[in-house]
Short mmCIF file of C-alpha atoms and ligand atoms in Angstrom, two decimals:
data_model
loop_
_atom_site.label_atom_id
_atom_site.label_comp_id
_atom_site.label_asym_id
_atom_site.label_seq_id
_atom_site.Cartn_x
_atom_site.Cartn_y
_atom_site.Cartn_z
CA MET A 1 71.35 -46.29 5.09
CA ALA A 2 74.92 -46.87 4.41
CA VAL A 3 77.37 -45.07 6.58
CA VAL A 4 81.14 -45.14 6.06
CA LYS A 5 83.23 -44.83 9.37
CA HIS A 6 86.95 -44.47 9.68
CA TYR A 7 88.64 -46.04 12.52
CA TYR A 8 92.45 -46.03 12.74
CA GLY A 9 92.89 -46.20 9.00
CA ILE A 10 90.41 -48.96 8.48
CA PHE A 11 87.17 -48.23 6.58
CA PHE A 12 83.95 -50.01 7.81
CA ILE A 13 80.73 -49.99 6.05
CA MET A 14 77.88 -50.22 8.48
CA THR A 15 74.33 -50.67 7.55
CA LEU A 16 72.21 -48.85 9.90
CA LYS A 17 68.68 -50.23 10.20
CA ASN A 18 65.69 -47.88 9.78
CA ARG A 19 64.25 -47.88 13.18
CA LYS A 20 60.56 -47.40 13.84
CA VAL A 21 59.49 -45.36 16.89
CA ALA A 22 56.25 -45.82 18.86
CA ILE A 23 55.28 -43.18 21.54
CA ILE A 24 52.47 -43.82 24.02
CA GLY A 25 51.51 -40.67 25.81
CA LEU A 26 49.64 -40.74 29.08
CA ASP A 27 48.50 -37.13 29.80
CA SER A 28 49.46 -36.02 33.25
CA ALA A 29 50.85 -39.48 34.39
CA PRO A 30 53.06 -38.48 37.49
CA PRO A 31 56.44 -40.30 38.29
CA GLU A 32 55.39 -40.40 41.89
CA LEU A 33 52.56 -42.88 41.13
CA VAL A 34 53.91 -44.67 38.05
CA PHE A 35 57.58 -45.12 39.16
CA ASP A 36 57.59 -44.85 42.84
CA ARG A 37 54.30 -46.12 44.12
CA TRP A 38 52.61 -48.61 41.72
CA LEU A 39 55.36 -49.86 39.37
CA ASP A 40 55.30 -53.43 40.86
CA SER A 41 51.62 -53.60 39.92
CA LEU A 42 52.12 -52.33 36.37
CA PRO A 43 53.93 -55.22 34.83
CA ASN A 44 53.99 -53.96 31.28
CA ILE A 45 55.41 -50.60 32.19
CA LYS A 46 57.85 -52.36 34.45
CA HIS A 47 58.97 -54.55 31.61
CA LEU A 48 59.52 -51.56 29.41
CA ILE A 49 61.70 -49.96 32.14
CA SER A 50 63.62 -53.12 32.77
CA ASN A 51 64.68 -53.12 29.08
CA GLY A 52 65.13 -49.37 28.94
CA ILE A 53 66.12 -46.07 30.37
CA TYR A 54 63.72 -43.87 32.37
CA GLY A 55 63.42 -40.78 34.47
CA LYS A 56 61.40 -37.76 35.34
CA LEU A 57 60.62 -35.53 32.33
CA GLU A 58 60.59 -31.78 33.06
CA SER A 59 57.64 -30.07 31.61
CA THR A 60 57.18 -26.62 30.14
CA ILE A 61 56.30 -23.57 32.18
CA PRO A 62 53.41 -23.62 32.49
CA ALA A 63 53.04 -27.34 33.12
CA ILE A 64 49.85 -27.48 31.13
CA THR A 65 48.62 -29.79 28.32
CA CYS A 66 48.64 -26.84 25.95
CA PRO A 67 51.50 -25.90 25.42
CA ALA A 68 53.27 -29.03 26.75
CA TRP A 69 52.48 -31.50 24.00
CA ALA A 70 53.12 -28.92 21.39
CA THR A 71 56.49 -28.22 22.88
CA MET A 72 57.23 -32.07 22.93
CA VAL A 73 56.39 -32.49 19.24
CA THR A 74 58.30 -29.37 18.05
CA SER A 75 61.21 -29.07 20.58
CA VAL A 76 60.36 -25.32 20.79
CA ASN A 77 59.64 -23.64 24.06
CA PRO A 78 56.11 -22.11 24.74
CA GLY A 79 57.35 -18.49 24.39
CA LYS A 80 58.66 -19.23 20.88
CA LEU A 81 55.50 -21.04 20.16
CA GLY A 82 53.48 -18.05 21.54
CA ILE A 83 51.28 -20.43 23.56
CA TYR A 84 51.05 -19.62 27.26
CA GLY A 85 48.18 -21.80 28.23
CA PHE A 86 44.83 -23.11 27.03
CA ARG A 87 43.70 -19.57 26.60
CA ASN A 88 45.82 -16.61 25.48
CA ARG A 89 45.41 -12.94 24.99
CA ARG A 90 44.97 -11.96 21.45
CA HIS A 91 45.23 -8.19 21.75
CA TYR A 92 46.40 -5.65 24.37
CA ASP A 93 42.74 -4.97 25.25
CA TYR A 94 40.18 -6.08 27.84
CA GLU A 95 38.39 -8.66 25.71
CA GLY A 96 39.48 -11.72 27.67
CA LEU A 97 41.30 -14.70 26.31
CA SER A 98 40.89 -16.96 23.20
CA PHE A 99 41.58 -20.67 23.06
CA ALA A 100 44.73 -22.11 21.51
CA ASP A 101 44.33 -24.64 18.70
CA SER A 102 46.48 -26.33 16.04
CA ASN A 103 46.57 -22.94 14.20
CA SER A 104 48.57 -21.55 17.10
CA VAL A 105 51.36 -23.94 16.39
CA GLU A 106 53.38 -22.48 13.47
CA GLU A 107 56.52 -24.67 13.95
CA GLU A 108 56.91 -27.95 12.07
CA THR A 109 55.80 -30.97 14.05
CA ILE A 110 57.73 -34.13 14.18
CA TRP A 111 55.28 -35.91 11.81
CA ASN A 112 55.66 -33.23 9.21
CA ILE A 113 59.42 -33.41 9.46
CA LEU A 114 59.18 -37.19 9.14
CA SER A 115 56.82 -36.85 6.22
CA ARG A 116 59.46 -34.80 4.29
CA HIS A 117 61.79 -37.56 4.74
CA GLY A 118 59.34 -40.14 3.33
CA LYS A 119 58.43 -41.59 6.63
CA LYS A 120 54.77 -42.48 7.48
CA SER A 121 53.12 -41.51 10.67
CA ILE A 122 50.09 -42.59 12.62
CA ILE A 123 48.97 -39.90 15.10
CA ILE A 124 46.10 -40.38 17.46
CA GLY A 125 44.87 -37.82 20.01
CA VAL A 126 47.92 -35.63 20.31
CA PRO A 127 46.77 -32.32 21.98
CA LEU A 128 46.61 -29.22 19.81
CA THR A 129 46.05 -31.16 16.56
CA TYR A 130 42.64 -29.73 16.11
CA PRO A 131 41.48 -28.24 13.65
CA LEU A 132 43.22 -30.91 11.55
CA LYS A 133 46.02 -29.89 9.17
CA PRO A 134 47.02 -32.29 6.32
CA VAL A 135 49.52 -34.82 7.22
CA GLN A 136 51.57 -35.22 4.05
CA ASN A 137 52.46 -38.78 4.79
CA GLY A 138 50.26 -40.55 7.27
CA LEU A 139 46.94 -40.43 9.06
CA MET A 140 45.60 -38.59 12.02
CA VAL A 141 42.78 -38.75 14.57
CA SER A 142 42.44 -35.36 16.25
CA CYS A 143 42.61 -34.40 19.93
CA PHE A 144 40.32 -33.67 22.92
CA LEU A 145 39.95 -30.08 21.73
CA THR A 146 37.70 -31.16 18.84
CA PRO A 147 34.24 -29.83 19.74
CA ASN A 148 32.34 -32.86 18.47
CA LYS A 149 32.48 -35.58 15.83
CA ASN A 150 30.37 -33.46 13.33
CA CYS A 151 33.69 -31.64 12.87
CA GLN A 152 36.49 -33.12 10.87
CA PHE A 153 38.27 -35.33 13.39
CA THR A 154 40.31 -37.60 11.00
CA TYR A 155 42.79 -37.01 8.42
CA PRO A 156 41.89 -37.85 5.73
CA ASP A 157 38.32 -36.93 6.48
CA GLY A 158 37.06 -40.32 4.97
CA LEU A 159 38.90 -42.19 7.58
CA ARG A 160 36.24 -41.35 10.08
CA HIS A 161 34.19 -44.26 8.97
CA GLU A 162 36.86 -46.79 9.71
CA VAL A 163 37.55 -45.05 12.97
CA GLU A 164 33.87 -45.24 14.01
CA ARG A 165 33.50 -48.84 12.97
CA VAL A 166 36.67 -50.12 14.57
CA SER A 167 36.19 -48.32 17.90
CA ASP A 168 32.38 -48.74 17.71
CA GLY A 169 31.99 -45.05 18.33
CA TYR A 170 35.19 -43.21 19.08
CA ILE A 171 35.15 -40.93 22.15
CA LEU A 172 37.30 -37.75 21.89
CA ASP A 173 37.03 -36.72 25.53
CA ILE A 174 34.94 -36.64 28.65
CA LYS A 175 32.72 -33.66 28.21
CA ASP A 176 32.48 -32.39 31.72
CA PHE A 177 34.79 -34.53 34.03
CA ARG A 178 34.42 -32.10 36.89
CA ASN A 179 30.78 -31.96 37.22
CA GLU A 180 29.22 -35.16 35.76
CA GLU A 181 27.96 -37.92 37.97
CA LYS A 182 31.08 -39.90 39.26
CA GLU A 183 29.92 -43.28 38.01
CA GLN A 184 29.29 -41.85 34.61
CA VAL A 185 32.65 -40.12 34.45
CA LEU A 186 34.38 -43.43 35.39
CA HIS A 187 32.37 -45.40 32.97
CA THR A 188 33.18 -42.98 30.09
CA ILE A 189 36.87 -42.72 30.90
CA TYR A 190 37.20 -46.60 30.59
CA GLU A 191 35.23 -46.58 27.30
CA MET A 192 37.25 -43.73 25.79
CA THR A 193 40.47 -45.51 26.69
CA ARG A 194 39.33 -48.98 25.47
CA LYS A 195 38.22 -47.52 22.23
CA ARG A 196 41.40 -45.52 21.68
CA PHE A 197 43.75 -48.47 22.33
CA LYS A 198 41.65 -50.66 20.21
CA LEU A 199 41.88 -48.21 17.27
CA ALA A 200 45.59 -47.84 17.83
CA ARG A 201 46.18 -51.52 17.54
CA HIS A 202 43.95 -51.71 14.40
CA PHE A 203 46.22 -48.98 12.74
CA LEU A 204 49.40 -50.52 13.98
CA GLN A 205 48.49 -53.92 12.37
CA LYS A 206 46.78 -52.73 9.23
CA GLU A 207 49.04 -49.74 8.18
CA ASP A 208 52.61 -49.50 7.02
CA TRP A 209 54.19 -47.04 9.43
CA ASP A 210 57.48 -45.63 10.61
CA PHE A 211 56.29 -43.40 13.47
CA PHE A 212 53.38 -43.89 15.77
CA MET A 213 52.17 -41.57 18.50
CA MET A 214 48.92 -41.79 20.59
CA VAL A 215 47.95 -39.68 23.60
CA GLU A 216 45.47 -41.02 26.15
CA MET A 217 43.66 -38.34 28.08
CA GLY A 218 41.94 -40.65 30.61
CA THR A 219 44.90 -40.59 33.05
CA ASP A 220 44.40 -36.73 33.53
CA ARG A 221 40.67 -36.87 33.65
CA ILE A 222 40.59 -39.61 36.27
CA GLN A 223 43.17 -37.82 38.43
CA HIS A 224 41.24 -34.55 38.31
CA ALA A 225 37.98 -36.21 39.11
CA PHE A 226 39.02 -38.75 41.81
CA TRP A 227 42.27 -37.54 43.50
CA GLU A 228 40.64 -36.74 46.82
CA PHE A 229 39.29 -40.24 47.11
CA PHE A 230 42.71 -41.92 47.22
CA ASP A 231 45.10 -39.30 48.71
CA GLN A 232 44.99 -39.69 52.52
CA ARG A 233 46.43 -36.14 52.80
CA HIS A 234 43.36 -34.56 51.10
CA ARG A 235 40.91 -32.74 53.44
CA SER A 236 37.94 -34.61 51.90
CA TYR A 237 39.50 -38.03 51.98
CA SER A 238 37.56 -40.63 53.92
CA PRO A 239 39.15 -44.05 54.47
CA GLY A 240 37.44 -47.00 52.79
CA ASN A 241 35.35 -44.81 50.40
CA LYS A 242 34.01 -46.53 47.34
CA TYR A 243 36.33 -44.62 44.95
CA GLU A 244 39.57 -45.22 46.95
CA ASN A 245 41.19 -47.51 44.33
CA VAL A 246 39.72 -45.99 41.17
CA ILE A 247 42.95 -44.33 39.96
CA PHE A 248 45.05 -47.42 40.89
CA ASP A 249 42.70 -49.78 39.08
CA TYR A 250 42.59 -47.52 36.09
CA TYR A 251 46.40 -47.41 35.83
CA GLN A 252 46.42 -51.27 36.01
CA TYR A 253 43.85 -51.33 33.15
CA VAL A 254 45.96 -48.86 31.07
CA ASP A 255 49.04 -51.04 31.74
CA ASP A 256 47.19 -54.01 30.38
CA GLU A 257 46.15 -51.96 27.24
CA ILE A 258 49.82 -50.91 26.89
CA GLY A 259 50.96 -54.61 27.20
CA LYS A 260 48.44 -55.76 24.29
CA THR A 261 49.65 -52.87 22.09
CA LEU A 262 53.37 -53.68 22.61
CA GLU A 263 52.77 -57.31 21.49
CA LEU A 264 52.23 -55.92 18.07
CA LEU A 265 55.57 -54.24 17.77
CA ASP A 266 58.72 -55.90 16.57
CA ASP A 267 61.85 -56.03 18.61
CA ASP A 268 63.55 -53.28 16.60
CA THR A 269 60.85 -50.80 17.30
CA ILE A 270 61.93 -48.13 19.84
CA VAL A 271 59.11 -47.53 22.44
CA LEU A 272 58.69 -44.34 24.37
CA LEU A 273 56.22 -43.93 27.23
CA VAL A 274 55.84 -40.21 28.16
CA SER A 275 53.56 -37.71 29.89
CA ASP A 276 53.36 -33.97 29.38
CA HIS A 277 53.39 -33.13 33.13
CA GLY A 278 52.72 -34.76 36.37
CA ALA A 279 49.87 -34.25 38.95
CA LYS A 280 49.69 -33.59 42.57
CA MET A 281 46.98 -33.04 45.20
CA MET A 282 45.27 -29.51 45.08
CA GLU A 283 45.32 -27.92 48.50
CA GLY A 284 42.75 -25.31 47.38
CA GLY A 285 42.60 -22.15 45.39
CA ILE A 286 44.15 -18.70 45.72
CA CYS A 287 41.57 -16.08 44.73
CA ILE A 288 44.09 -13.83 43.19
CA ASN A 289 41.76 -10.99 42.25
CA GLU A 290 40.64 -10.81 45.89
CA TRP A 291 44.18 -10.53 46.79
CA LEU A 292 44.77 -7.76 44.22
CA LEU A 293 41.74 -5.89 45.51
CA ASN A 294 42.96 -6.16 49.09
CA ASN A 295 46.40 -4.92 48.11
CA GLY A 296 45.28 -2.00 46.09
CA TYR A 297 46.17 -3.19 42.56
CA LEU A 298 42.60 -3.96 41.34
CA LYS A 299 39.49 -1.85 41.64
CA LEU A 300 36.01 -3.01 40.80
CA THR A 301 32.98 -0.98 39.74
CA HIS A 302 31.15 -2.75 42.55
CA TYR A 303 31.94 -5.81 44.72
CA PRO A 304 29.53 -8.54 43.65
CA ASP A 305 27.26 -10.12 46.32
CA LYS A 306 27.77 -13.60 44.75
CA ILE A 307 30.66 -15.38 43.11
CA THR A 308 31.27 -13.73 39.81
CA GLN A 309 33.84 -14.33 37.10
CA ILE A 310 35.97 -11.33 36.58
CA SER A 311 35.16 -9.42 33.40
CA LYS A 312 35.86 -6.16 31.63
CA TYR A 313 32.57 -4.75 32.91
CA LEU A 314 33.37 -5.46 36.55
CA ILE A 315 36.79 -3.76 36.53
CA ASP A 316 37.34 0.00 37.07
CA TRP A 317 40.16 0.24 34.49
CA ASP A 318 41.19 3.77 35.35
CA LYS A 319 42.01 2.69 38.84
CA THR A 320 43.37 -0.80 38.09
CA THR A 321 47.10 -1.74 37.68
CA VAL A 322 46.97 -5.53 37.66
CA TRP A 323 44.42 -8.33 37.16
CA GLY A 324 44.62 -11.98 37.22
CA GLU A 325 43.31 -15.07 35.47
CA GLY A 326 42.20 -18.49 36.93
CA GLY A 327 43.51 -21.91 35.97
CA TYR A 328 45.88 -24.50 37.28
CA TYR A 329 48.59 -21.82 37.36
CA GLY A 330 48.09 -18.10 37.58
CA ARG A 331 48.66 -15.29 35.11
CA LEU A 332 48.85 -11.70 35.93
CA PHE A 333 48.26 -8.93 33.33
CA PHE A 334 49.38 -5.33 33.86
CA ASN A 335 47.42 -2.32 32.79
CA VAL A 336 50.27 -0.32 31.11
CA LYS A 337 50.00 3.27 29.75
CA GLY A 338 50.27 3.33 26.01
CA ARG A 339 49.79 -0.49 25.83
CA GLU A 340 46.39 -1.15 27.20
CA PRO A 341 43.47 1.19 26.14
CA ARG A 342 43.07 2.63 29.67
CA GLY A 343 46.51 1.87 30.98
CA THR A 344 47.59 3.17 34.41
CA ILE A 345 51.13 2.01 34.80
CA PRO A 346 53.83 4.28 33.40
CA LEU A 347 56.24 2.30 31.32
CA GLN A 348 59.13 3.32 33.44
CA GLN A 349 57.42 1.81 36.49
CA TYR A 350 56.66 -1.55 34.74
CA GLU A 351 59.78 -3.52 35.87
CA ILE A 352 59.66 -2.01 39.35
CA MET A 353 56.03 -3.13 39.69
CA ARG A 354 56.83 -6.65 38.26
CA ASN A 355 59.43 -7.07 40.94
CA GLU A 356 57.18 -5.74 43.58
CA LEU A 357 54.42 -8.25 42.76
CA LYS A 358 56.93 -11.11 42.44
CA PHE A 359 58.33 -10.28 45.94
CA LYS A 360 54.95 -10.09 47.48
CA LEU A 361 53.48 -13.15 45.87
CA GLU A 362 56.46 -15.37 46.74
CA ASP A 363 55.67 -14.55 50.32
CA LEU A 364 51.99 -15.70 50.06
CA ARG A 365 50.65 -17.53 52.99
CA ASP A 366 47.96 -20.02 53.53
CA GLU A 367 44.94 -19.29 55.80
CA HIS A 368 47.03 -20.45 58.87
CA GLY A 369 49.90 -18.03 58.01
CA LYS A 370 52.19 -20.62 56.64
CA LYS A 371 54.24 -19.70 53.58
CA ILE A 372 53.22 -21.81 50.58
CA ASN A 373 56.27 -21.63 48.27
CA THR A 374 54.75 -19.63 45.46
CA LYS A 375 56.98 -19.30 42.34
CA VAL A 376 56.68 -16.32 40.06
CA PHE A 377 58.22 -16.27 36.54
CA LYS A 378 58.86 -13.37 34.15
CA PRO A 379 58.18 -14.72 30.60
CA ASP A 380 61.17 -12.87 29.22
CA GLU A 381 63.42 -14.67 31.60
CA ILE A 382 62.25 -18.21 31.05
CA TYR A 383 61.75 -18.16 27.30
CA SER A 384 64.25 -17.50 24.54
CA GLU A 385 61.60 -15.48 22.71
CA CYS A 386 58.06 -14.32 23.50
CA ARG A 387 55.72 -14.45 20.55
CA ASN A 388 52.20 -13.13 20.62
CA ILE A 389 51.04 -11.72 23.96
CA PRO A 390 52.60 -13.30 27.07
CA PRO A 391 51.20 -12.68 30.46
CA ASP A 392 53.19 -10.13 32.38
CA LEU A 393 53.86 -12.71 35.11
CA LEU A 394 53.21 -16.45 35.36
CA VAL A 395 52.57 -17.76 38.92
CA TYR A 396 52.74 -21.17 40.47
CA TYR A 397 50.69 -20.71 43.67
CA GLY A 398 52.24 -23.00 46.31
CA ASP A 399 54.39 -24.59 43.52
CA LEU A 400 51.10 -25.72 41.92
CA ALA A 401 49.64 -27.10 45.12
CA TRP A 402 47.12 -24.28 44.86
CA ARG A 403 45.19 -23.41 41.79
CA SER A 404 44.54 -19.87 40.61
CA VAL A 405 40.92 -18.66 41.09
CA GLY A 406 39.89 -15.77 39.00
CA SER A 407 36.39 -15.13 40.23
CA VAL A 408 35.50 -12.58 42.93
CA GLY A 409 32.81 -12.38 45.57
CA HIS A 410 34.45 -15.01 47.78
CA ASN A 411 35.21 -12.46 50.62
CA THR A 412 38.43 -14.49 51.18
CA MET A 413 41.51 -15.15 49.35
CA TRP A 414 41.62 -18.90 49.99
CA ILE A 415 38.92 -21.43 49.01
CA ASP A 416 39.23 -25.18 49.53
CA LYS A 417 37.32 -26.13 46.39
CA ASN A 418 37.83 -25.26 42.76
CA ASP A 419 35.44 -22.62 41.55
CA THR A 420 34.86 -24.23 38.08
CA GLY A 421 33.70 -27.67 39.38
CA GLN A 422 34.88 -30.59 41.48
CA ASP A 423 38.52 -31.11 41.02
CA SER A 424 41.10 -32.25 43.51
CA ALA A 425 44.30 -32.55 41.49
CA ASN A 426 46.65 -29.91 40.16
CA HIS A 427 49.47 -30.36 37.56
CA SER A 428 52.99 -30.74 38.55
CA GLN A 429 56.28 -29.92 36.87
CA TYR A 430 57.61 -33.43 36.11
CA GLY A 431 56.00 -36.10 34.02
CA ILE A 432 57.38 -39.51 33.11
CA PHE A 433 59.88 -40.81 30.49
CA VAL A 434 60.69 -44.39 29.44
CA MET A 435 62.46 -45.48 26.45
CA GLN A 436 62.93 -49.15 25.47
CA SER A 437 65.35 -49.93 22.67
CA ASN A 438 66.16 -53.33 21.60
CA ASN A 439 67.70 -54.62 24.93
CA GLN A 440 70.19 -51.92 24.71
CA TYR A 441 69.52 -50.70 28.22
CA HIS A 442 68.56 -52.28 31.51
CA ALA A 443 66.47 -49.99 33.90
CA GLU A 444 68.93 -47.23 33.86
CA VAL A 445 67.87 -43.90 35.36
CA ARG A 446 68.48 -40.73 33.36
CA ASN A 447 68.35 -37.28 35.11
CA GLY A 448 67.88 -33.83 33.71
CA LEU A 449 65.42 -34.82 30.92
CA HIS A 450 63.22 -32.22 29.42
CA ILE A 451 60.12 -32.42 27.29
CA MET A 452 61.97 -30.59 24.54
CA ASP A 453 64.38 -33.56 24.24
CA ILE A 454 61.63 -36.03 22.79
CA THR A 455 61.56 -34.87 19.25
CA PRO A 456 65.40 -34.65 18.78
CA THR A 457 65.60 -38.17 20.38
CA VAL A 458 63.13 -39.64 17.90
CA LEU A 459 64.67 -37.95 14.99
CA HIS A 460 68.08 -39.17 15.99
CA HIS A 461 66.99 -42.82 16.23
CA MET A 462 65.13 -42.55 12.87
CA GLN A 463 68.25 -41.13 11.39
CA VAL A 464 66.78 -37.80 10.40
CA GLU A 465 68.74 -34.60 10.76
CA ILE A 466 67.79 -32.55 13.77
CA PRO A 467 66.79 -28.97 12.73
CA TRP A 468 69.20 -26.36 14.14
CA TYR A 469 66.51 -24.41 16.00
CA MET A 470 65.37 -27.27 18.19
CA GLU A 471 66.16 -26.72 21.85
CA GLY A 472 66.23 -30.13 23.28
CA THR A 473 69.01 -32.70 23.22
CA VAL A 474 69.17 -36.42 22.31
CA ILE A 475 68.46 -38.77 25.12
CA GLN A 476 70.61 -41.85 25.01
ZN1 LIG B 501 48.18 -32.61 30.19
#
């Protein structure tokens, strides 16, 4: 591209080089481990940083894979996307939640914008790309939400044969990382990661490309499955256990794969290493529906004698004002007159009730009476717009140190284990950001970075105009 610049009456004609950009995403990689604790043992990431800028990358609220990656590749907040988590309310009824997928993302993704500008993309495993939508200019391997490989998981469809041959049987995700046998989980995580990086290198070498993006899920899976074995603060930790170094060893392995991949890139390629959120030790679970029962907001038809998932049949709707959902963060739904079929809260009481709940939940204590620093968010205050049906309140119990437990029958509001399987990590608000650019930088820290900044930053470096509606800013 030729650009004419005017300095003090002198015209220069500068030829700007068309830069390629490669993004390697590590789902859930936390700055506390990658930057603060293990960097000296991760030579390839350290090398990227030594020639780049880096910092903590603020995630979306909620700090959850869906919507975080979708926000990263569109530069649009979750409210505007209308995606408030993996599962979302479809109607103001009591039918439960439905899963988000690529059809939930209506905004243009970075690869579609680049396609319009004639730039070719290779996209591997970016969450919320299933079901596959056509990539006008490029190829795609879909994400961990793909049910199985009988579904279309490559674009174009015929690419599946090459993917299977090169990777020797591609692995989309670990099926049940919370409940499977630990050795098997560990083995599958390594296999999945090895195959994904092998495939990535194959495409990087074989294809003409301008933009490359891959997301590795293994970092998230291994943290959820093995956190308690390495974190000395965890109540189940036992010194010298056989899984003590599992997460550290895996990060070294991923660093090695990153190193082999970077070798294939020329010096002009801008490399980003990012995560969608961080991770932290899970203290336990807050049984939110038990709390709502005890505080008079929720009424059940009967209290179950065993642990039972909350459902529309269990709730006495005519006497219920608020109910909650489980997950890494909490969501509260209000039973509003004229909005829900058997609503009980008069509309004029709605805001008063939200403030009351916010006040009480921010004062939540653990079983020893210690305040846990819970954060409560009103969607209309944190998003510029709220499409689809947002929860009435979003809650970070203990600032995400506690997960939200939706089931009832616990006879307590605190549990020390997850109710959906063994899981000892929760998500945290900040992920990682590293950008290496042609020896332009030297390990410079950047502050105030947000996940919405990634797409504008990439478009800027690829000399593509940043659409007006994008909410992030260019990191440089
Ligand atoms: Zn994630």
